[in-house]
Short mmCIF file of C-alpha atoms in Angstrom, two decimals:
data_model
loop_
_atom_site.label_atom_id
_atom_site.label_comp_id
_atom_site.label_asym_id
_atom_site.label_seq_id
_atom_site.Cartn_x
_atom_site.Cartn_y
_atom_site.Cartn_z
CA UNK D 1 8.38 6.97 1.30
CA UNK D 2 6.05 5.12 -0.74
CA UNK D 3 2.35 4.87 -1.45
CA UNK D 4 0.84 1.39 -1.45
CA UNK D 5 -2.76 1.33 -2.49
CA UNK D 6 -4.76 -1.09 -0.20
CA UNK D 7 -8.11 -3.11 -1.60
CA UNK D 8 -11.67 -3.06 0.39
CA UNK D 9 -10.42 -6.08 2.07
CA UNK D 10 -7.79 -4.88 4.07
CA UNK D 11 -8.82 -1.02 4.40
CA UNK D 12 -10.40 -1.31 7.97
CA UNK D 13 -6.91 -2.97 9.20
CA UNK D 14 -5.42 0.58 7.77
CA UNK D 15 -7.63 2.67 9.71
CA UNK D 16 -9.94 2.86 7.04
CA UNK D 17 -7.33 4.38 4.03
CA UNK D 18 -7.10 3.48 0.55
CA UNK D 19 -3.66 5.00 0.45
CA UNK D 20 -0.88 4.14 3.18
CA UNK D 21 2.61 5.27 2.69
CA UNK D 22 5.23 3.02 3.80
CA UNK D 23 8.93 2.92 3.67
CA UNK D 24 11.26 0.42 2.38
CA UNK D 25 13.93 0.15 -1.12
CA UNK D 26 12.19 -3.68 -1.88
CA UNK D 27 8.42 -4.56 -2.06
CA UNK D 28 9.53 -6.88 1.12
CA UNK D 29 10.55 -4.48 3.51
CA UNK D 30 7.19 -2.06 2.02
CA UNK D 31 5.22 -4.84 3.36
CA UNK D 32 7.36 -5.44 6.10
CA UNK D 33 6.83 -1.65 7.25
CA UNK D 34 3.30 -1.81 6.78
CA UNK D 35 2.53 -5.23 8.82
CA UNK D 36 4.48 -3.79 11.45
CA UNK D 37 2.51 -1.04 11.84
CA UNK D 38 -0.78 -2.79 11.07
CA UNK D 39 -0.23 -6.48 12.35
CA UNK D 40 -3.52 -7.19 10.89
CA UNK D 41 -2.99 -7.67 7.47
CA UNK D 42 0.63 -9.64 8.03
CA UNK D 43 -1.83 -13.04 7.64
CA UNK D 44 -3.45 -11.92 4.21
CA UNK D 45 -0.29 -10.78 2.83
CA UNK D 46 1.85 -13.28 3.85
CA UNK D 47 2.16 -17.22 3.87
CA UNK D 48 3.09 -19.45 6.85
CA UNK D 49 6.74 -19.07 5.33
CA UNK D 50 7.16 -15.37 5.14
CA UNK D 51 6.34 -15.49 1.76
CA UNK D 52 3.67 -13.40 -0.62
CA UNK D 53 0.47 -15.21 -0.19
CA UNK D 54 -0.47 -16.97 -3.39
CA UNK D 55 -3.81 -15.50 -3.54
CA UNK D 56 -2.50 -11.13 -3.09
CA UNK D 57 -0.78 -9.90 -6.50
CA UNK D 58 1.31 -7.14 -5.89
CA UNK D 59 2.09 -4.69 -8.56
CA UNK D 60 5.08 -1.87 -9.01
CA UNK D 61 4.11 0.31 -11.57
CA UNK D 62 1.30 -1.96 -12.82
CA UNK D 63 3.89 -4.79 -13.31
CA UNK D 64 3.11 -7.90 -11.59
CA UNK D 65 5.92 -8.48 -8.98
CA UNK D 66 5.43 -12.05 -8.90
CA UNK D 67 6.65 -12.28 -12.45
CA UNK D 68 9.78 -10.28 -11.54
CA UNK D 69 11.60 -10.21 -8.81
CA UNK D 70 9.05 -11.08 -6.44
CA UNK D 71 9.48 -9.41 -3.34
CA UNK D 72 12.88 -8.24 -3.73
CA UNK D 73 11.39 -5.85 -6.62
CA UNK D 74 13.08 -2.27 -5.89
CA UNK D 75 10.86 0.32 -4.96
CA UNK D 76 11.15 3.86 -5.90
CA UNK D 77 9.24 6.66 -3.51
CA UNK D 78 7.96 7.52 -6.86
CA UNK D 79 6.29 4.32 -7.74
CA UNK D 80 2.84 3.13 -7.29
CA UNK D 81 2.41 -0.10 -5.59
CA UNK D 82 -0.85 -1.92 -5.61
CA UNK D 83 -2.14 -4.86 -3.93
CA UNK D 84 -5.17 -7.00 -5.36
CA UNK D 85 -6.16 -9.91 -3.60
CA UNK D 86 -6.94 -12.92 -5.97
CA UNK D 87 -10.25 -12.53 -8.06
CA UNK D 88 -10.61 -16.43 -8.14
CA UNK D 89 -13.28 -19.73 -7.71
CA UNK D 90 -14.78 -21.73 -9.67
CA UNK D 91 -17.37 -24.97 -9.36
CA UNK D 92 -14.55 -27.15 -8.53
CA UNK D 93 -15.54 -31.11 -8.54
CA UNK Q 1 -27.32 -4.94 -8.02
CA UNK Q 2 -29.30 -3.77 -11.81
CA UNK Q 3 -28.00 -5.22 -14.91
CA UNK Q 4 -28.96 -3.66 -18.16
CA UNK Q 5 -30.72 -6.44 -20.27
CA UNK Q 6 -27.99 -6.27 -23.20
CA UNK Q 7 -25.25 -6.51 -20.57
CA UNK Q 8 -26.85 -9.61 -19.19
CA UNK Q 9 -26.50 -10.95 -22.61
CA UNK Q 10 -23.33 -10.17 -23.14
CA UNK Q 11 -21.94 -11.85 -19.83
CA UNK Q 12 -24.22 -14.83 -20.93
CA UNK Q 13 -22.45 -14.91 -24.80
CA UNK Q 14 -18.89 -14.76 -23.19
CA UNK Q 15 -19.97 -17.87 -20.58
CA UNK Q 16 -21.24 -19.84 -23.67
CA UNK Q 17 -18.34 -18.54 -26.00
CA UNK Q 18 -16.14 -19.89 -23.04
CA UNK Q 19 -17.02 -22.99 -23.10
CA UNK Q 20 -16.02 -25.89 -21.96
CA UNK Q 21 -14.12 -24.06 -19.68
CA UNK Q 22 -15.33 -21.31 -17.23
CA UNK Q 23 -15.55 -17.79 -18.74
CA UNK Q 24 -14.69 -14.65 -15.82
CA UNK Q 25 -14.98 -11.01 -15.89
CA UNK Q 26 -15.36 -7.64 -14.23
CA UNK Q 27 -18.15 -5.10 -14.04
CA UNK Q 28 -17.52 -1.43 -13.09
CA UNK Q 29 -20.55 0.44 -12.39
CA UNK Q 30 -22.12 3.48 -9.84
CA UNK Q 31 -24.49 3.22 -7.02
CA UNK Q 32 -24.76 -0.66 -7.93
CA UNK Q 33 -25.88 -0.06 -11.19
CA UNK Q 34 -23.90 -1.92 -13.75
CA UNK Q 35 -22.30 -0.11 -16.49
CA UNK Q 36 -19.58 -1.77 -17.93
CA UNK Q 37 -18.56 -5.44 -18.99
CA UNK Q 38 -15.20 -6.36 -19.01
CA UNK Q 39 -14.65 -9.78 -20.03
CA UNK Q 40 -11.10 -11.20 -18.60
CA UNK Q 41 -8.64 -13.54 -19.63
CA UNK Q 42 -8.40 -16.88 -16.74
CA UNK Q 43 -4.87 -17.55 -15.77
CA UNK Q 44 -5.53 -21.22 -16.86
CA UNK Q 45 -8.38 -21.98 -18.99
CA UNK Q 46 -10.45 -25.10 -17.11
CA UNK Q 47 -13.63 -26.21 -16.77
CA UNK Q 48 -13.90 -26.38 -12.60
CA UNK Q 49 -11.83 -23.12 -11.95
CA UNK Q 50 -10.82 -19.78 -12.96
CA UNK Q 51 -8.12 -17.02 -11.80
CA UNK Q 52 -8.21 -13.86 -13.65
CA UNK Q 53 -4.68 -13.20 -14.52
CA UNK Q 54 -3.09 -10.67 -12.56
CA UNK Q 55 -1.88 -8.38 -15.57
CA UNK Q 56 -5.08 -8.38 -16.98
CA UNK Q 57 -6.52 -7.45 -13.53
CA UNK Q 58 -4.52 -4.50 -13.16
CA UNK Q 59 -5.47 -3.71 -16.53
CA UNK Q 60 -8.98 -4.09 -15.84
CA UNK Q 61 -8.91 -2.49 -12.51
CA UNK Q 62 -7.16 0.94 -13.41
CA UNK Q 63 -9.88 0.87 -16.66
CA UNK Q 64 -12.35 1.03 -13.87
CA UNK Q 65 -10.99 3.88 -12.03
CA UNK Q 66 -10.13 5.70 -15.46
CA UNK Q 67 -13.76 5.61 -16.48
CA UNK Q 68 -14.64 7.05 -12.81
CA UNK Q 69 -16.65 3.59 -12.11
CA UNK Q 70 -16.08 1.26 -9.02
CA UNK Q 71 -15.84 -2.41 -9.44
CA UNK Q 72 -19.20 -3.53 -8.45
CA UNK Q 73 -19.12 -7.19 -10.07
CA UNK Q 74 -17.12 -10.05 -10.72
CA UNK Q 75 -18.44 -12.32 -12.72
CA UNK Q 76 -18.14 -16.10 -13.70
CA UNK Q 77 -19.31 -19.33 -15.32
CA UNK Q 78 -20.25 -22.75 -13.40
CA UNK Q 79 -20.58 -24.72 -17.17
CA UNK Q 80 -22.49 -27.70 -15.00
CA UNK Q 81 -23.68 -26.57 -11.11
CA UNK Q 82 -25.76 -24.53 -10.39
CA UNK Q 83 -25.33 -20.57 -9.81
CA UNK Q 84 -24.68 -20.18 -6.67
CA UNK Q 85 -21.19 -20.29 -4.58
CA UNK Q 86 -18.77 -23.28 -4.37
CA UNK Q 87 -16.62 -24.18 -1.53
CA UNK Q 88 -13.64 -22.74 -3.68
CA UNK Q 89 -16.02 -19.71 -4.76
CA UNK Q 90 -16.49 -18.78 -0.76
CA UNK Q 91 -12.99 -19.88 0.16
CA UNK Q 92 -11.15 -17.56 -2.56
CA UNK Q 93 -13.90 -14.75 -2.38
CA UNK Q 94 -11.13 -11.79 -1.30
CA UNK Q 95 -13.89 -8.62 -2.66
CA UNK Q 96 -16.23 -8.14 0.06
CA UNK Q 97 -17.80 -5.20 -1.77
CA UNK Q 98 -18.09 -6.56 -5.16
CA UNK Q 99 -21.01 -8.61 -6.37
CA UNK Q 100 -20.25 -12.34 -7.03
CA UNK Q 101 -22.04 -13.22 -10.04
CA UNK Q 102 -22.44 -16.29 -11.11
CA UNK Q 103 -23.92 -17.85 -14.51
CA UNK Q 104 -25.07 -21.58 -14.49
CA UNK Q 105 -24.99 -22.88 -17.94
CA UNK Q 106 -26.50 -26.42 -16.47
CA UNK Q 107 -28.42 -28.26 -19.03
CA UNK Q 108 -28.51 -26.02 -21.64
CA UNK Q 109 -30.14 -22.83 -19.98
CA UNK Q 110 -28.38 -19.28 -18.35
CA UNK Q 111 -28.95 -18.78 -14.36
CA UNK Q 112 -27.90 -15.46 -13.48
CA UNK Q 113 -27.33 -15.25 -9.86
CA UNK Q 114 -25.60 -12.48 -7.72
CA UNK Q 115 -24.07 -12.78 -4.00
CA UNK Q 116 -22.08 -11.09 -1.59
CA UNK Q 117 -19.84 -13.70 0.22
CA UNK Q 118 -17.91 -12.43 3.35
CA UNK Q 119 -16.82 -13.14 6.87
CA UNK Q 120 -20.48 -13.26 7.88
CA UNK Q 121 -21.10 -15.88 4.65
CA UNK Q 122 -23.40 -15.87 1.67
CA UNK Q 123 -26.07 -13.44 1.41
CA UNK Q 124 -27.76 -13.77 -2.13
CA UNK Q 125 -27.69 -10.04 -3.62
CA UNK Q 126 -31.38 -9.95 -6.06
CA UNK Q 127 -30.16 -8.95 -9.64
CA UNK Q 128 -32.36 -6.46 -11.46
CA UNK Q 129 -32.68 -6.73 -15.36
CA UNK Q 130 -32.98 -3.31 -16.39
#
């Protein structure tokens, strides 16, 4: 069992936690655990093709998955996982 | 949302000391008083956009927490539009809690402008220079 620290965003989906636990070896089947559970945050972490959405950074241990092994990263019940939803914009033309 | 008056200057410096591209940062604060700056590195430097890359988000983020603040503010730079919330700004706006700040550097001057943006849209949040 692992603890995956949710942001703001997806808290009330979570029944209003910061802190879920969740089991799985690999970030994927974390996630996987959790949007079974809580269907309502399967469209804000994942894409159309199963994959992380490109705008949620997930982090093992403060390491940015996404420059790892994605979500294949092994998970220890020890680690901390975090997810951070983009912090993004700009004026665009 | 208050802003301490040498803050506000210092969010202003980093926007100008940005430029030409859009400058971003954090602010961790209490009660939505603002009590800490925390200027952040953009994934990809540009002019029309910025990302705040995600390992210096982290960083950012747990500095927040270890100082006992909350994030309160995230702040950035529109170096030619005015201050107040793009299509991209509303579209990528994922921190319904945090103050969107936003600092026009149009012609020359500093607009600093605050709003919440969430499902129910853009509410402007009055800054306080304190």
């Amino acid at each position: 069992m692992s603890t995956v620290r949710m942001p703001p965003i997806l808290r009330q989906a979570v029944g209003g936690a910061r802190e879920v636990d969740a089991t799985g070896a690999t970030v994927r089947e974390l996630l996987d655990d959790l949007t079974s559970r809580f269907p309502a945050i399967k469209g804000h972490l994942f894409d159309d093709g199963g994959e992380l959405n490109r705008f949620v950074n997930v982090y093992v241990n403060n390491e940015d998955v996404r420059l790892g092994e994605g979500l294949e990263t092994t998970v220890t019940p020890e680690a901390t996982v975090i997810v951070l939803p983009a912090m993004a914009g700009g004026s665009q033309r | 949302m208050v802003i301490p008056a040498a803050m506000r200057d210092q969010i202003v410096a980093h926007a100008r000391a940005g430029l030409p591209n859009e400058a971003c940062g954090l602010i961790g604060g209490r009660d939505g008083r603002a009590e800490r700056f925390y200027p952040a590195q953009p994934d990809e430097p540009s002019p029309y956009y910025y990302r705040i890359e995600s390992r210096d988000q982290i960083r950012i983020m747990n500095e927040i927490d270890e100082a006992g603040l909350d994030l309160i503010g995230i702040y950035h730079s529109h170096v030619s539009s005015p201050a107040y919330p793009s299509r991209t700004d509303s579209e990528q706006a994922f921190w319904p809690d945090a103050v969107y700040l936003i600092v026009s550097l149009a012609g020359g001057g500093a607009d600093l402008k605050g709003y919440l943006i969430g499902e129910s849209g853009i509410t402007e949040e009055p800054i306080e220079i304190a």
